[in-house]
Amino acid sequence: MKMRLVGFLALSLLSISILSYGFTGMIFADSHNIPPISASTEFPSYENGDRVVLTGNIRDYDSDVDYGKALTFVIKAPDGNLVTIGQLNPKSDGSFSHSFVSGGPLWKVSGDYIIEFHFGAQDGEAKVIYTGGEFETPSPEPKPEPKPEPKPEPKPEPKPEPKPEPEPEPEPEPEPEPQPVCGPGTELVNGICQVIQDKEPEEKGGGCLIATAAYGTELAPQVQFLREIRDNTVMSTASGSAFMTGFNQLYYSFSPTIADMERENPVFQEAVRAFITPMISSLSIMTLADDGSEAEVFGLGISVIALNLGMYIAAPALIGFKVHRRFRTRNQS
């Protein structure tokens, strides 16, 4: 009898161990199926002109280590071309949200648009189904006709109200602590001055990340000048749009890294600012072109490219060659 009871208890313990191991394995598998960066849109598909609301979360976000780091996102068309790129700051719990308008010069075909996310070594992606179509403004609803107001009935004479007792004077509230005053191009977020981010850079083809980081704000005159030249002059022609599509593929492959380095190293930021200032000055030549003129935009664009090649490549190479030749002549003598 005792041996039978011992065998029954051993079998029960073995069954409980097997069930607990399987349950623990299921929990472990479910926790590892969560992607490093997960994101989703509010609706499954969008037409031209619809606003896309995007929400997501970074799985392994550490507010003590990752605070201040930007999340980079890239939107690619169904044919693989780059639509736009940008950066946003996650919240302290690793969640983030962003909104943009579907449609524009770079939203050329209908289909699945992939949104890739990069935060350090963590990656993720989301999908937006774009159906195209023309943007339609909703027609205003007809105003209802006003109904005739009924004639007011005579009000009875009010009874004299008793005099209210005097209320006690409220105790003075403590004065709030003074908030820090933020400079131009920044805003107060949770008691900290942060750079104002461009709300919708996607509508015109992305932001100037290197110049924005170099001058500290997107409201700097140099950054606004670059945006006006790109959107109002270059993008107004077919050849300019084709050039910007190819240029964005190259530029946005390295610009987020350089922008992060500028924010972390003030000396490097000053060096980049001094390096790009002659190039920004040379772009003033493009203001001579009429908007939409293919010939003028193409001709002046070639002139700007040749001028920058001379400043940044030909002139340094010529100076280096002369210095090398002088040292060589001095050594021979």
XYZ file of C-alpha atoms in Angstrom:
333
model
C 0.000 0.000 0.000
C 2.831 2.396 0.942
C 4.761 1.644 -2.306
C 1.644 2.363 -4.355
C 1.153 5.705 -2.593
C 4.821 6.690 -3.169
C 4.548 5.826 -6.888
C 1.392 7.931 -7.236
C 3.100 10.964 -5.629
C 6.167 10.604 -7.887
C 3.945 10.437 -10.995
C 2.058 13.587 -9.873
C 5.294 15.558 -9.336
C 6.604 14.482 -12.747
C 3.364 15.638 -14.461
C 3.462 19.025 -12.710
C 7.119 19.555 -13.745
C 6.366 18.751 -17.408
C 3.340 21.102 -17.500
C 5.234 23.977 -15.804
C 8.165 23.587 -18.225
C 5.857 23.755 -21.245
C 4.041 26.817 -19.868
C 7.379 28.579 -19.172
C 8.567 27.800 -22.702
C 5.403 29.313 -24.185
C 5.903 32.536 -22.197
C 9.593 32.686 -23.222
C 8.710 32.180 -26.896
C 5.977 34.845 -26.821
C 8.341 37.423 -25.243
C 10.970 36.817 -27.962
C 8.475 37.140 -30.831
C 8.198 40.902 -30.213
C 10.314 42.751 -32.837
C 12.961 45.274 -31.659
C 10.892 48.164 -33.108
C 7.159 47.632 -33.698
C 4.902 50.187 -35.403
C 1.457 50.324 -37.028
C -0.852 52.788 -38.768
C -4.338 53.859 -37.774
C -6.023 52.494 -40.950
C -5.008 49.727 -43.416
C -4.971 51.944 -46.547
C -4.832 55.654 -47.472
C -5.718 57.805 -50.505
C -3.982 60.888 -51.830
C -4.193 63.679 -49.262
C -5.066 61.465 -46.261
C -3.223 61.980 -43.009
C -1.308 58.895 -41.825
C -1.041 58.516 -38.038
C 1.859 56.209 -37.085
C 2.449 54.829 -33.542
C 5.073 52.397 -32.300
C 7.390 51.282 -29.522
C 11.092 50.434 -29.051
C 11.306 47.127 -27.169
C 14.656 47.524 -25.378
C 14.538 51.308 -24.802
C 16.502 52.439 -21.723
C 15.628 56.003 -20.694
C 18.880 56.361 -18.696
C 21.105 55.397 -21.658
C 19.035 56.180 -24.779
C 17.535 59.541 -23.720
C 18.228 62.200 -26.353
C 18.954 59.722 -29.170
C 16.834 60.186 -32.295
C 14.873 57.452 -34.082
C 15.489 57.525 -37.866
C 12.694 56.493 -40.252
C 12.856 55.980 -44.037
C 9.812 55.688 -46.355
C 10.369 53.711 -49.574
C 8.043 53.393 -52.582
C 6.976 50.012 -54.054
C 9.669 50.380 -56.764
C 12.383 50.812 -54.101
C 12.893 54.572 -54.574
C 13.362 56.725 -51.470
C 10.331 58.887 -50.662
C 11.512 60.648 -47.537
C 13.631 60.342 -44.395
C 13.410 61.982 -41.012
C 14.076 61.707 -37.294
C 11.905 61.890 -34.178
C 12.505 61.630 -30.409
C 10.950 58.664 -28.517
C 9.237 59.167 -25.171
C 10.722 57.991 -21.874
C 8.908 54.629 -22.118
C 10.194 53.937 -25.654
C 6.910 54.767 -27.426
C 6.730 57.198 -30.337
C 4.166 58.695 -32.706
C 4.307 60.613 -35.981
C 1.869 61.855 -38.610
C 2.306 62.838 -42.242
C 0.177 63.388 -45.369
C 0.222 60.700 -48.056
C 0.765 61.963 -51.593
C 3.084 64.461 -53.242
C 5.770 64.598 -55.948
C 7.455 61.368 -54.792
C 4.271 59.323 -54.202
C 4.029 58.352 -57.870
C 2.612 54.790 -57.847
C 0.007 52.946 -55.819
C 0.965 49.967 -53.689
C 2.753 49.053 -50.469
C 5.031 51.785 -49.056
C 7.511 50.399 -46.503
C 8.530 52.486 -43.469
C 11.899 51.367 -42.057
C 12.976 52.311 -38.518
C 16.571 52.440 -37.201
C 17.537 53.101 -33.575
C 21.150 52.121 -32.959
C 21.397 48.364 -33.592
C 17.590 47.913 -33.437
C 15.524 47.841 -36.628
C 11.858 47.509 -37.519
C 9.396 48.334 -40.249
C 5.723 49.076 -40.971
C 3.639 49.115 -44.146
C 1.295 51.745 -45.628
C -1.040 50.768 -48.481
C -1.352 53.810 -50.783
C -4.272 53.724 -53.261
C -3.578 57.072 -54.980
C -6.424 59.154 -56.402
C -7.068 62.907 -56.480
C -7.365 64.946 -53.319
C -10.974 66.041 -52.757
C -11.976 68.711 -50.288
C -15.167 67.785 -48.427
C -18.169 69.898 -49.354
C -19.575 71.981 -46.503
C -22.681 70.625 -44.853
C -25.836 72.680 -45.496
C -26.771 74.893 -42.606
C -30.151 74.041 -41.064
C -32.827 76.657 -41.431
C -33.433 78.524 -38.187
C -36.634 77.603 -36.415
C -38.880 80.415 -35.224
C -38.257 81.119 -31.591
C -41.295 80.850 -29.344
C -42.480 83.999 -27.682
C -41.114 84.281 -24.180
C -43.611 83.871 -21.400
C -43.680 86.585 -18.756
C -41.430 85.630 -15.875
C -42.818 85.745 -12.398
C -41.390 88.373 -10.131
C -38.473 86.899 -8.219
C -38.647 86.660 -4.485
C -36.078 88.683 -2.616
C -33.074 86.525 -1.982
C -31.393 86.534 1.396
C -28.163 88.371 1.592
C -25.238 85.985 1.185
C -22.865 85.627 4.026
C -19.380 87.001 3.318
C -17.052 84.271 2.132
C -13.701 83.880 3.839
C -10.760 85.257 1.929
C -8.777 82.500 0.186
C -5.271 81.844 1.333
C -2.621 83.101 -1.108
C -1.325 80.337 -3.364
C 2.428 79.765 -3.546
C 4.075 81.326 -6.576
C 5.038 78.774 -9.267
C 8.687 78.141 -9.912
C 10.003 80.143 -12.903
C 10.254 78.118 -16.120
C 13.414 78.341 -18.266
C 13.182 80.702 -21.243
C 14.006 78.913 -24.514
C 15.770 80.677 -27.367
C 14.596 80.968 -30.991
C 14.128 77.638 -32.761
C 13.588 75.708 -29.501
C 10.570 74.809 -27.390
C 10.008 73.780 -23.757
C 9.332 70.030 -23.419
C 9.082 68.558 -19.890
C 11.146 71.422 -18.465
C 13.940 71.018 -21.079
C 14.568 73.237 -24.146
C 14.610 71.093 -27.276
C 15.041 71.899 -30.990
C 11.720 72.375 -32.782
C 11.330 69.486 -35.246
C 9.909 70.017 -38.731
C 6.326 68.710 -38.534
C 5.896 67.546 -42.107
C 9.163 67.373 -44.066
C 7.710 64.560 -46.160
C 5.543 66.892 -48.226
C 8.579 68.481 -49.914
C 11.033 65.563 -49.962
C 12.746 65.446 -46.547
C 14.734 67.711 -44.265
C 18.298 69.039 -44.571
C 19.718 66.984 -41.684
C 23.395 68.060 -41.896
C 22.639 71.786 -42.255
C 19.983 71.656 -39.497
C 22.434 70.030 -37.086
C 25.229 72.440 -38.122
C 23.193 75.619 -37.494
C 21.264 74.199 -34.501
C 17.703 74.753 -35.761
C 15.555 74.327 -38.868
C 14.564 78.000 -38.554
C 18.095 79.193 -39.363
C 18.220 81.433 -42.476
C 20.727 79.096 -44.185
C 18.458 76.044 -43.733
C 15.379 77.934 -44.937
C 17.366 79.159 -47.965
C 18.343 75.564 -48.878
C 14.706 74.432 -48.539
C 13.407 77.277 -50.743
C 15.978 76.564 -53.488
C 15.099 72.849 -53.439
C 11.280 73.127 -53.288
C 10.612 76.288 -55.349
C 13.356 76.095 -58.009
C 14.878 72.619 -58.453
C 11.677 70.612 -57.809
C 9.665 72.846 -60.168
C 11.155 71.060 -63.216
C 11.142 67.417 -64.351
C 14.941 67.260 -64.616
C 15.306 68.809 -61.152
C 12.893 66.259 -59.631
C 14.833 63.406 -61.261
C 18.118 64.831 -59.944
C 16.732 65.161 -56.396
C 15.488 61.551 -56.461
C 18.983 60.261 -57.242
C 20.658 62.748 -54.899
C 18.403 61.754 -51.967
C 19.385 58.091 -52.386
C 23.041 59.070 -51.789
C 22.575 61.937 -49.306
C 20.289 60.167 -46.839
C 22.559 57.105 -46.712
C 25.112 59.001 -44.560
C 23.480 62.270 -43.407
C 21.765 60.851 -40.239
C 25.134 59.602 -38.926
C 26.887 62.938 -39.569
C 23.974 64.853 -37.964
C 24.252 62.730 -34.800
C 28.022 63.337 -34.680
C 27.448 67.110 -34.951
C 25.003 67.102 -32.011
C 27.454 65.107 -29.864
C 30.644 67.083 -30.765
C 30.453 70.933 -30.849
C 33.926 71.185 -32.448
C 32.865 68.917 -35.305
C 29.647 70.953 -35.648
C 31.655 74.181 -36.122
C 33.925 72.459 -38.677
C 30.936 71.231 -40.719
C 29.356 74.711 -40.575
C 32.556 76.297 -41.929
C 32.816 73.598 -44.619
C 29.260 73.973 -46.023
C 29.030 77.792 -45.827
C 30.797 78.386 -49.238
C 28.524 75.789 -50.870
C 25.366 77.476 -49.505
C 26.640 80.845 -50.782
C 27.219 79.390 -54.264
C 23.593 78.169 -54.397
C 22.434 81.798 -54.568
C 23.145 81.512 -58.303
C 20.030 79.302 -58.583
C 17.806 82.265 -57.615
C 18.480 83.719 -61.084
C 16.476 80.883 -62.709
C 12.752 81.275 -63.356
C 10.616 78.680 -61.578
C 9.636 75.904 -64.018
C 12.241 76.786 -66.681
C 14.021 73.534 -67.613
C 16.841 75.245 -69.546
C 17.688 77.832 -66.874
C 17.502 75.396 -63.955
C 19.644 72.844 -65.831
C 22.251 75.393 -66.980
C 22.604 77.162 -63.630
C 22.651 73.796 -61.835
C 25.632 72.675 -63.944
C 27.371 75.977 -63.136
C 26.836 75.509 -59.374
C 28.168 71.936 -59.538
C 31.248 73.046 -61.495
C 31.870 75.920 -59.074
C 31.730 73.593 -56.046
C 34.026 71.058 -57.737
C 36.523 73.852 -58.265
C 36.306 75.104 -54.655
C 36.352 71.739 -52.885
C 38.470 69.563 -55.225
C 40.408 71.462 -57.916
C 41.667 74.332 -55.733
C 42.908 72.132 -52.829
C 44.543 69.741 -55.339
C 46.337 72.621 -57.111
C 47.574 74.083 -53.822
C 48.779 70.679 -52.670
C 50.583 70.120 -55.964
C 52.419 73.474 -55.742
C 53.421 72.876 -52.120
C 54.720 69.426 -52.987
C 56.658 70.798 -55.962
C 58.266 73.542 -53.829
C 59.362 71.080 -51.156
C 60.748 68.787 -53.834
C 62.738 71.644 -55.433
C 64.094 72.715 -52.038
C 65.230 69.172 -51.212
C 67.007 68.795 -54.566
C 68.903 72.067 -54.085
